[in-house]
Amino acid sequence: MAGQEQRRRRHRVVLFPLPFQGHVTPMLQLAALLHSRGLAVTVLHTAFNAPDPARHPELAFVPIHEALPDEVTCPGADIARQLLALNTACEAPFRDALASLLLLRGRRGQDQDQGSVACAVVDGQCYAAVDAAAQLGVPVLALRTDSAATFRTMLAFPRLRDAGYEMLDELVPDLEPLRVRDLIRVDGSDADALCGFIARVAGAVRSSASGVVVNTFEGIEAPELAKIRRELSLPVFAVGPLHLMSRAPAEQTTLRAPDGGCLAWLDTRPPRSVLYVSLGSVATVGHAAFEEMAWGLAGSGVPFLWVVRPGLVAGGEEEAPPPLPDGFSEEIKNRGKIVTWAPQREVLAHAAIGAFWTHCGWNSTLESVCEGVPMLVQPCFADQTVNARYVTHVWGVGMEVGEVIERGIVAEAVAKVMVGEEGARMRERAHRLKMEASAATSLSIDSLIHYISSLPTAN
């Protein structure tokens, strides 16, 4: 066994995350998992939203020294254009940094026996880096931090673009149960830029990737994974749920400091009595929708923990959370708890949590599934509509808040998911999914490790 680990240490994996919270977190979870299995790991990263190396002493971190235009770092930027500009700006710095690793067996501060580069694992949205790694002769695996279902819609994009669907409620052939309205979208974003981005992502996987790594598990997405394997004829490793598999502490991977005091507040609440509300680290809502959310929560009569982070309201202050509506704090008194960020995994695992009002980002969806918590879904953009449709119509563990965020509708939806019969049925199905997530084996990770270990090193 020691000899096997020693041989693995001669294989180094180079990782490159997209520099946003929902992408950095699973990439670092994968990094911890690969290292725990005996592989040397180097993380190339941008200065923008850089991870903290002090939290990961077992990993090597190398900045790529990129120069990002304002449209990448500016809050409220068009997301499609932001991702296109990020790819363009990072392509050459990433290539140079990876080329340097290929030339040097060791770097200052690294042991010489840390191993030679066997492959790169690049966030699948970083299509330029996927292509650059392949051009350098490095086998590259695309990490999908979204669901297998979402990735299938990206692969199907050329067909969907040419089909010219017009009816929003029409089911998309071969992508059921998705309707046209559930396909990836970014409201307000440049449509041509979004189409160009998706086409580049799918094209890079088809032309340059040696395989795909997906943060999911067979028990929840086996049909989608099987279809991806047939379509790409590439190795596809379902390595999730990564936050369960890696066991990396949540505080190691977050870019925001959570308010741990909310856990003590939850300790004072009865089991399954509290609604947890969080729309993630990037999604925004309009000012009117924010006020309707607030008064809907107040009118529901249900205790709640609400993450109101800076930048949550579109066009609002980016450095401070939006102000609560006049009279709201007095109305909820001790029934509601407001924080700017929460230790989400610990919150969802807390006995007091009865349901999760979520934007349906994939990390949040997986974390809720793994804790058996039913969901109230309010997808905002990108893959969230795909995830929400699967939550509500495939797995049956959630219900929609409603297309229009209005206080009366909100209060009714909250009551249904928390105390209604429909909520109880969703909770039973969520518990079954939790058992499947807990039973997810390490076989796919073992296959991934074997695959990487079998590769000849590139230097």
Coordinates of C-alpha atoms in Angstrom, one line a residue:
M1 CA 0.0 0.0 0.0
A2 CA 2.8 2.4 0.9
G3 CA 4.5 1.6 -2.5
Q4 CA 1.2 2.4 -4.3
E5 CA 0.9 5.7 -2.6
Q6 CA 4.5 6.5 -3.3
R7 CA 3.9 5.8 -7.0
R8 CA 0.8 8.1 -6.9
R9 CA 2.8 10.9 -5.3
R10 CA 4.9 10.9 -8.5
H11 CA 1.6 12.0 -10.3
R12 CA 0.6 15.6 -9.8
V13 CA -2.8 16.9 -10.8
V14 CA -3.1 20.5 -11.7
L15 CA -6.5 22.1 -10.9
F16 CA -8.0 25.4 -12.2
P17 CA -11.3 26.6 -10.8
L18 CA -13.6 29.3 -12.2
P19 CA -13.1 32.1 -9.6
F20 CA -16.7 32.1 -8.1
Q21 CA -17.9 30.6 -4.8
G22 CA -20.1 27.9 -6.4
H23 CA -17.2 26.7 -8.5
V24 CA -14.2 27.2 -6.1
T25 CA -15.9 25.2 -3.4
P26 CA -16.4 21.9 -5.3
M27 CA -13.0 22.2 -6.9
L28 CA -11.2 22.5 -3.6
Q29 CA -13.3 19.6 -2.2
L30 CA -12.1 17.5 -5.2
A31 CA -8.5 18.7 -4.5
A32 CA -8.7 17.5 -0.9
L33 CA -10.2 14.2 -2.0
L34 CA -7.4 13.6 -4.6
H35 CA -4.7 14.5 -2.1
S36 CA -6.2 12.1 0.5
R37 CA -6.0 9.3 -2.1
G38 CA -2.2 9.9 -2.6
L39 CA -2.0 12.3 -5.5
A40 CA 0.0 15.5 -5.4
V41 CA -2.2 18.5 -6.1
T42 CA -1.3 22.0 -7.4
V43 CA -4.1 24.6 -7.7
L44 CA -3.6 27.3 -10.4
H45 CA -5.8 30.3 -9.5
T46 CA -6.7 33.8 -10.4
A47 CA -6.0 36.7 -8.0
F48 CA -9.7 37.6 -8.3
N49 CA -11.5 35.6 -5.6
A50 CA -8.3 33.7 -4.8
P51 CA -8.5 30.8 -2.3
D52 CA -6.6 31.1 0.9
P53 CA -3.6 28.8 0.8
A54 CA -3.3 28.9 4.6
R55 CA -6.6 26.9 4.8
H56 CA -5.1 24.1 2.6
P57 CA -1.5 23.4 3.7
E58 CA -1.6 20.1 2.0
L59 CA -2.0 21.7 -1.4
A60 CA 0.3 23.8 -3.6
F61 CA -1.2 27.1 -4.9
V62 CA 0.2 29.0 -7.9
P63 CA -1.3 32.3 -9.1
I64 CA -1.6 32.7 -12.9
H65 CA -1.1 36.6 -12.7
E66 CA -4.0 37.4 -14.9
A67 CA -5.1 41.0 -15.8
L68 CA -8.9 41.0 -15.7
P69 CA -10.9 43.7 -17.4
D70 CA -13.5 45.6 -15.4
E71 CA -16.4 43.7 -17.0
V72 CA -15.2 40.6 -15.2
T73 CA -14.9 42.0 -11.7
C74 CA -17.6 44.6 -11.8
P75 CA -20.6 43.7 -9.7
G76 CA -23.8 43.5 -11.8
A77 CA -21.9 42.7 -15.0
D78 CA -23.6 40.8 -17.8
I79 CA -22.9 37.2 -16.8
A80 CA -22.4 35.9 -20.3
R81 CA -20.0 38.6 -21.3
Q82 CA -18.3 38.3 -18.0
L83 CA -17.6 34.6 -18.6
L84 CA -16.4 35.2 -22.2
A85 CA -14.1 38.0 -21.0
L86 CA -12.8 35.9 -18.1
N87 CA -11.9 33.1 -20.5
T88 CA -10.1 35.4 -22.9
A89 CA -8.1 37.1 -20.1
C90 CA -7.1 33.9 -18.4
E91 CA -6.1 31.8 -21.5
A92 CA -2.5 33.0 -21.9
P93 CA -1.7 33.3 -18.2
F94 CA -3.1 29.8 -17.5
R95 CA -1.1 28.4 -20.5
D96 CA 2.1 30.1 -19.2
A97 CA 1.6 28.9 -15.6
L98 CA 0.9 25.3 -16.7
A99 CA 3.9 25.3 -19.1
S100 CA 6.1 26.4 -16.2
L101 CA 4.9 23.5 -14.2
L102 CA 5.7 21.1 -17.1
L103 CA 9.3 22.5 -17.2
L104 CA 9.9 22.4 -13.4
R105 CA 9.8 19.3 -11.3
G106 CA 9.7 21.5 -8.2
R107 CA 9.1 25.2 -7.3
R108 CA 10.3 27.2 -4.4
G109 CA 8.5 26.1 -1.3
Q110 CA 7.6 22.7 -2.9
D111 CA 9.4 19.4 -2.3
Q112 CA 11.1 18.1 -5.4
D113 CA 9.3 14.7 -5.0
Q114 CA 5.9 16.3 -5.4
G115 CA 5.6 14.6 -8.8
S116 CA 5.2 15.4 -12.4
V117 CA 2.1 16.6 -14.1
A118 CA -0.2 13.7 -15.1
C119 CA -3.3 15.7 -16.0
A120 CA -5.2 18.9 -15.4
V121 CA -8.7 19.2 -14.0
V122 CA -10.2 22.4 -15.3
D123 CA -13.6 23.9 -14.5
G124 CA -15.8 23.1 -17.5
Q125 CA -16.8 26.7 -17.9
C126 CA -13.2 27.6 -18.5
Y127 CA -13.3 26.4 -22.1
A128 CA -10.1 28.4 -23.0
A129 CA -8.1 26.7 -20.3
V130 CA -9.4 23.3 -21.4
D131 CA -8.2 23.9 -24.9
A132 CA -4.9 25.4 -23.7
A133 CA -4.1 22.4 -21.6
A134 CA -4.8 20.0 -24.4
Q135 CA -2.6 22.1 -26.8
L136 CA 0.3 21.6 -24.3
G137 CA -0.2 17.9 -24.5
V138 CA -1.7 17.6 -21.0
P139 CA -4.7 15.3 -20.6
V140 CA -7.5 17.5 -19.3
L141 CA -10.6 16.5 -17.4
A142 CA -13.5 19.0 -17.4
L143 CA -15.1 19.4 -14.0
R144 CA -18.8 20.0 -14.1
T145 CA -19.9 21.8 -10.9
D146 CA -23.5 21.7 -12.2
S147 CA -25.8 18.7 -12.6
A148 CA -25.5 16.1 -15.2
A149 CA -28.9 17.2 -16.5
T150 CA -27.6 20.8 -17.0
F151 CA -24.5 19.5 -18.8
R152 CA -26.7 17.5 -21.2
T153 CA -28.6 20.7 -22.1
M154 CA -25.3 22.4 -22.9
L155 CA -24.2 19.5 -25.1
A156 CA -27.6 19.6 -26.9
F157 CA -27.3 23.4 -27.4
P158 CA -26.6 23.3 -31.2
R159 CA -29.7 21.2 -31.8
L160 CA -31.9 23.3 -29.5
R161 CA -30.6 26.5 -31.1
D162 CA -31.6 25.3 -34.6
A163 CA -34.9 23.9 -33.5
G164 CA -36.5 27.3 -33.0
Y165 CA -38.8 26.4 -30.1
E166 CA -41.4 29.1 -29.4
M167 CA -43.8 27.6 -26.9
L168 CA -42.3 28.1 -23.4
D169 CA -44.3 25.2 -21.9
E170 CA -43.4 22.8 -24.7
L171 CA -41.4 19.7 -23.5
V172 CA -37.9 19.5 -25.2
P173 CA -37.5 16.2 -27.0
D174 CA -34.9 13.9 -25.4
L175 CA -34.5 16.4 -22.5
E176 CA -37.8 15.6 -20.7
P177 CA -39.0 16.7 -18.2
L178 CA -37.4 20.0 -19.2
R179 CA -39.7 22.6 -20.9
V180 CA -38.4 25.3 -23.1
R181 CA -38.7 27.7 -20.2
D182 CA -36.4 25.5 -18.1
L183 CA -33.4 25.6 -20.4
I184 CA -30.4 27.6 -19.4
R185 CA -31.0 31.3 -19.5
V186 CA -29.8 34.6 -18.0
D187 CA -32.5 37.2 -18.0
G188 CA -31.2 40.5 -19.2
S189 CA -28.0 39.0 -20.6
D190 CA -26.9 39.4 -24.2
A191 CA -28.5 36.4 -25.9
D192 CA -25.8 36.1 -28.6
A193 CA -23.1 36.2 -25.9
L194 CA -24.8 33.5 -23.9
C195 CA -25.2 31.3 -27.0
G196 CA -21.6 31.8 -27.9
F197 CA -20.4 30.9 -24.4
I198 CA -22.5 27.7 -24.3
A199 CA -21.3 26.7 -27.7
R200 CA -17.6 27.2 -26.7
V201 CA -18.1 25.2 -23.5
A202 CA -19.6 22.2 -25.3
G203 CA -17.1 22.5 -28.1
A204 CA -14.1 22.4 -25.8
V205 CA -15.3 19.2 -24.1
R206 CA -15.9 17.6 -27.5
S207 CA -12.5 18.6 -29.0
S208 CA -10.1 18.8 -26.1
A209 CA -11.2 16.9 -23.0
S210 CA -10.0 13.5 -22.1
G211 CA -12.9 12.9 -19.8
V212 CA -15.5 14.6 -17.6
V213 CA -15.9 14.8 -13.8
V214 CA -19.3 15.6 -12.5
N215 CA -20.3 16.5 -8.9
T216 CA -23.3 14.1 -8.8
F217 CA -24.0 10.5 -8.0
E218 CA -25.6 7.6 -9.8
G219 CA -28.5 7.3 -7.4
I220 CA -29.9 10.6 -8.4
E221 CA -28.8 11.1 -12.1
A222 CA -28.0 7.7 -13.5
P223 CA -30.1 8.2 -16.7
E224 CA -28.5 11.5 -17.4
L225 CA -25.0 10.2 -16.8
A226 CA -25.6 7.2 -19.1
K227 CA -26.7 9.5 -21.9
I228 CA -23.7 11.7 -21.6
R229 CA -21.4 8.7 -21.8
R230 CA -23.1 7.5 -24.9
E231 CA -23.0 10.9 -26.5
L232 CA -19.3 11.8 -25.8
S233 CA -17.7 8.3 -25.7
L234 CA -15.4 9.7 -23.0
P235 CA -14.8 8.5 -19.4
V236 CA -17.4 10.3 -17.2
F237 CA -16.8 10.1 -13.4
A238 CA -19.7 10.9 -11.1
V239 CA -17.7 11.8 -8.0
G240 CA -20.3 13.4 -5.8
P241 CA -21.6 14.5 -3.5
L242 CA -18.2 16.0 -3.2
H243 CA -18.9 17.7 0.1
L244 CA -19.7 14.3 1.6
M245 CA -16.9 12.4 -0.2
S246 CA -14.1 14.8 0.7
R247 CA -15.2 15.6 4.3
A248 CA -13.3 18.9 3.9
P249 CA -14.5 21.4 6.5
A250 CA -16.9 23.9 5.0
E251 CA -14.9 26.9 6.3
Q252 CA -11.9 25.7 4.2
T253 CA -13.7 26.3 0.9
T254 CA -15.9 29.4 1.5
L255 CA -15.0 32.8 0.2
R256 CA -17.3 34.5 2.7
A257 CA -17.2 34.5 6.5
P258 CA -20.3 32.8 7.9
D259 CA -22.3 34.0 11.0
G260 CA -21.9 30.9 13.3
G261 CA -24.3 32.6 15.8
C262 CA -27.3 31.4 13.8
L263 CA -26.6 27.8 14.9
A264 CA -27.1 28.8 18.5
W265 CA -30.3 30.5 17.5
L266 CA -31.4 27.3 15.8
D267 CA -30.7 25.3 19.0
T268 CA -33.6 27.1 20.7
R269 CA -36.1 26.0 18.0
P270 CA -38.2 22.8 17.9
P271 CA -37.3 20.1 15.3
R272 CA -38.3 20.9 11.7
S273 CA -39.8 24.3 12.6
V274 CA -37.5 26.7 10.8
L275 CA -37.5 27.7 7.1
Y276 CA -33.9 28.4 5.9
V277 CA -33.8 31.1 3.1
S278 CA -30.8 31.7 0.9
L279 CA -30.4 32.6 -2.7
G280 CA -26.7 31.8 -2.8
S281 CA -23.6 33.9 -3.4
V282 CA -24.4 35.5 -6.8
A283 CA -28.2 35.5 -7.5
T284 CA -30.0 38.8 -7.2
V285 CA -33.6 39.9 -6.9
G286 CA -35.3 43.2 -7.6
H287 CA -36.2 45.6 -4.8
A288 CA -39.9 44.9 -5.1
A289 CA -39.4 41.1 -5.0
F290 CA -37.1 41.5 -1.9
E291 CA -39.8 43.4 -0.1
E292 CA -42.5 40.8 -1.1
M293 CA -40.2 38.0 0.2
A294 CA -39.8 39.8 3.5
W295 CA -43.5 40.4 4.0
G296 CA -44.4 36.9 2.8
L297 CA -42.1 35.4 5.4
A298 CA -43.6 37.7 8.0
G299 CA -47.1 36.7 7.0
S300 CA -46.5 33.0 6.9
G301 CA -46.2 32.8 10.7
V302 CA -43.2 30.4 10.3
P303 CA -39.9 30.9 12.1
F304 CA -37.1 31.5 9.5
L305 CA -33.4 32.0 9.1
W306 CA -32.8 34.4 6.1
V307 CA -29.4 35.1 4.4
V308 CA -29.5 38.8 3.4
R309 CA -26.1 39.3 1.9
P310 CA -24.5 42.4 0.3
G311 CA -25.5 42.6 -3.3
L312 CA -28.7 40.5 -2.9
V313 CA -30.9 43.3 -4.3
A314 CA -30.0 44.2 -7.9
G315 CA -28.7 47.7 -8.2
G316 CA -28.2 48.0 -4.5
E317 CA -25.2 48.5 -2.3
E318 CA -22.5 45.9 -2.9
E319 CA -20.6 46.4 0.4
A320 CA -23.6 46.2 2.7
P321 CA -26.8 44.2 2.9
P322 CA -30.0 45.8 1.7
P323 CA -32.1 47.5 4.4
L324 CA -35.1 45.6 5.6
P325 CA -38.5 47.1 4.9
D326 CA -39.8 49.6 7.5
G327 CA -41.5 47.8 10.4
F328 CA -40.4 44.4 9.3
S329 CA -38.1 43.7 12.3
E330 CA -40.8 44.7 14.7
E331 CA -43.3 42.4 12.9
I332 CA -41.2 39.3 13.1
K333 CA -39.7 40.0 16.6
N334 CA -37.9 36.9 17.7
R335 CA -39.4 34.7 15.0
G336 CA -36.9 35.5 12.3
K337 CA -33.1 35.6 12.2
I338 CA -31.3 37.7 9.6
V339 CA -27.6 37.0 8.8
T340 CA -25.3 38.2 6.0
W341 CA -24.0 34.6 5.4
A342 CA -24.6 31.3 7.0
P343 CA -22.6 28.0 7.5
Q344 CA -25.0 26.4 5.1
R345 CA -24.0 22.7 5.5
E346 CA -24.3 22.9 9.2
V347 CA -27.6 24.8 9.0
L348 CA -29.2 22.2 6.6
A349 CA -28.0 19.4 8.9
H350 CA -29.6 21.1 12.0
A351 CA -32.7 19.3 13.4
A352 CA -34.6 22.6 13.6
I353 CA -34.6 23.1 9.8
G354 CA -37.9 22.0 8.1
A355 CA -37.3 23.3 4.6
F356 CA -35.0 25.3 2.4
W357 CA -36.1 28.3 0.2
T358 CA -33.3 28.1 -2.4
H359 CA -32.3 29.5 -5.8
C360 CA -31.5 25.9 -6.8
G361 CA -27.8 26.4 -7.5
W362 CA -26.3 22.9 -7.8
N363 CA -24.2 23.0 -4.6
S364 CA -27.3 24.1 -2.6
T365 CA -29.5 21.5 -4.2
L366 CA -27.0 18.7 -3.4
E367 CA -26.5 19.9 0.1
S368 CA -30.3 19.9 0.7
V369 CA -30.7 16.5 -0.9
C370 CA -27.9 15.1 1.3
E371 CA -29.7 16.3 4.5
G372 CA -33.2 15.2 3.5
V373 CA -34.5 18.7 3.5
P374 CA -37.4 19.6 1.1
M375 CA -37.1 22.7 -1.0
L376 CA -39.1 25.8 -1.9
V377 CA -37.5 26.7 -5.3
Q378 CA -37.0 30.2 -6.8
P379 CA -34.5 29.7 -9.7
C380 CA -32.9 33.0 -10.8
F381 CA -30.6 32.2 -13.8
A382 CA -28.3 29.8 -15.6
D383 CA -28.6 26.2 -14.5
Q384 CA -31.0 26.9 -11.7
T385 CA -34.1 26.5 -13.8
V386 CA -32.9 23.0 -14.8
N387 CA -32.2 22.0 -11.2
A388 CA -35.6 23.4 -10.1
R389 CA -37.5 21.3 -12.6
Y390 CA -35.8 18.1 -11.5
V391 CA -36.4 19.0 -7.8
T392 CA -40.1 19.5 -8.4
H393 CA -40.9 17.1 -11.2
V394 CA -38.4 14.2 -11.1
W395 CA -37.3 13.8 -7.5
G396 CA -40.5 15.3 -6.0
V397 CA -38.7 16.9 -3.1
G398 CA -39.7 20.5 -3.7
M399 CA -42.3 23.0 -4.9
E400 CA -42.2 26.3 -6.7
V401 CA -42.5 29.6 -4.8
G402 CA -44.3 30.9 -7.9
E403 CA -43.3 32.9 -11.0
V404 CA -44.5 36.1 -9.4
I405 CA -43.0 36.9 -6.0
E406 CA -46.0 38.3 -4.1
R407 CA -46.4 38.3 -0.3
G408 CA -49.7 36.3 -0.2
I409 CA -48.4 33.7 -2.6
V410 CA -45.1 33.5 -0.6
A411 CA -46.9 33.0 2.7
E412 CA -49.1 30.3 1.2
A413 CA -46.2 28.4 -0.3
V414 CA -44.2 28.6 2.9
A415 CA -47.1 27.2 4.9
K416 CA -47.5 24.4 2.4
V417 CA -43.9 23.2 2.5
M418 CA -43.5 23.6 6.2
V419 CA -46.8 22.3 7.7
G420 CA -49.0 21.1 4.9
E421 CA -49.6 17.5 3.7
E422 CA -47.7 18.2 0.5
G423 CA -44.7 19.3 2.5
A424 CA -44.9 16.1 4.5
R425 CA -44.9 13.9 1.3
M426 CA -41.9 15.9 0.0
R427 CA -40.1 15.4 3.3
E428 CA -40.5 11.6 3.0
R429 CA -39.1 11.5 -0.5
A430 CA -36.3 13.8 0.6
H431 CA -35.4 11.4 3.3
R432 CA -35.2 8.5 0.8
L433 CA -32.9 10.6 -1.4
K434 CA -30.7 11.4 1.7
M435 CA -30.3 7.6 2.2
E436 CA -29.3 7.2 -1.4
A437 CA -26.8 10.0 -1.1
S438 CA -25.3 8.5 2.1
A439 CA -25.0 5.2 0.2
A440 CA -23.1 6.7 -2.7
T441 CA -19.9 4.7 -3.0
S442 CA -16.4 5.7 -3.7
L443 CA -16.2 3.5 -6.8
S444 CA -16.3 6.4 -9.2
I445 CA -13.6 8.2 -7.2
D446 CA -11.6 4.9 -7.3
S447 CA -12.0 4.8 -11.0
L448 CA -10.9 8.4 -11.4
I449 CA -7.8 7.8 -9.2
H450 CA -7.0 4.7 -11.2
Y451 CA -7.4 6.7 -14.5
I452 CA -5.1 9.5 -13.3
S453 CA -2.5 7.1 -11.9
S454 CA -2.4 5.2 -15.2
L455 CA -1.6 8.3 -17.2
P456 CA 2.0 8.9 -18.3
T457 CA 3.3 12.1 -16.7
A458 CA 3.8 15.1 -19.0
N459 CA 7.2 16.1 -17.6

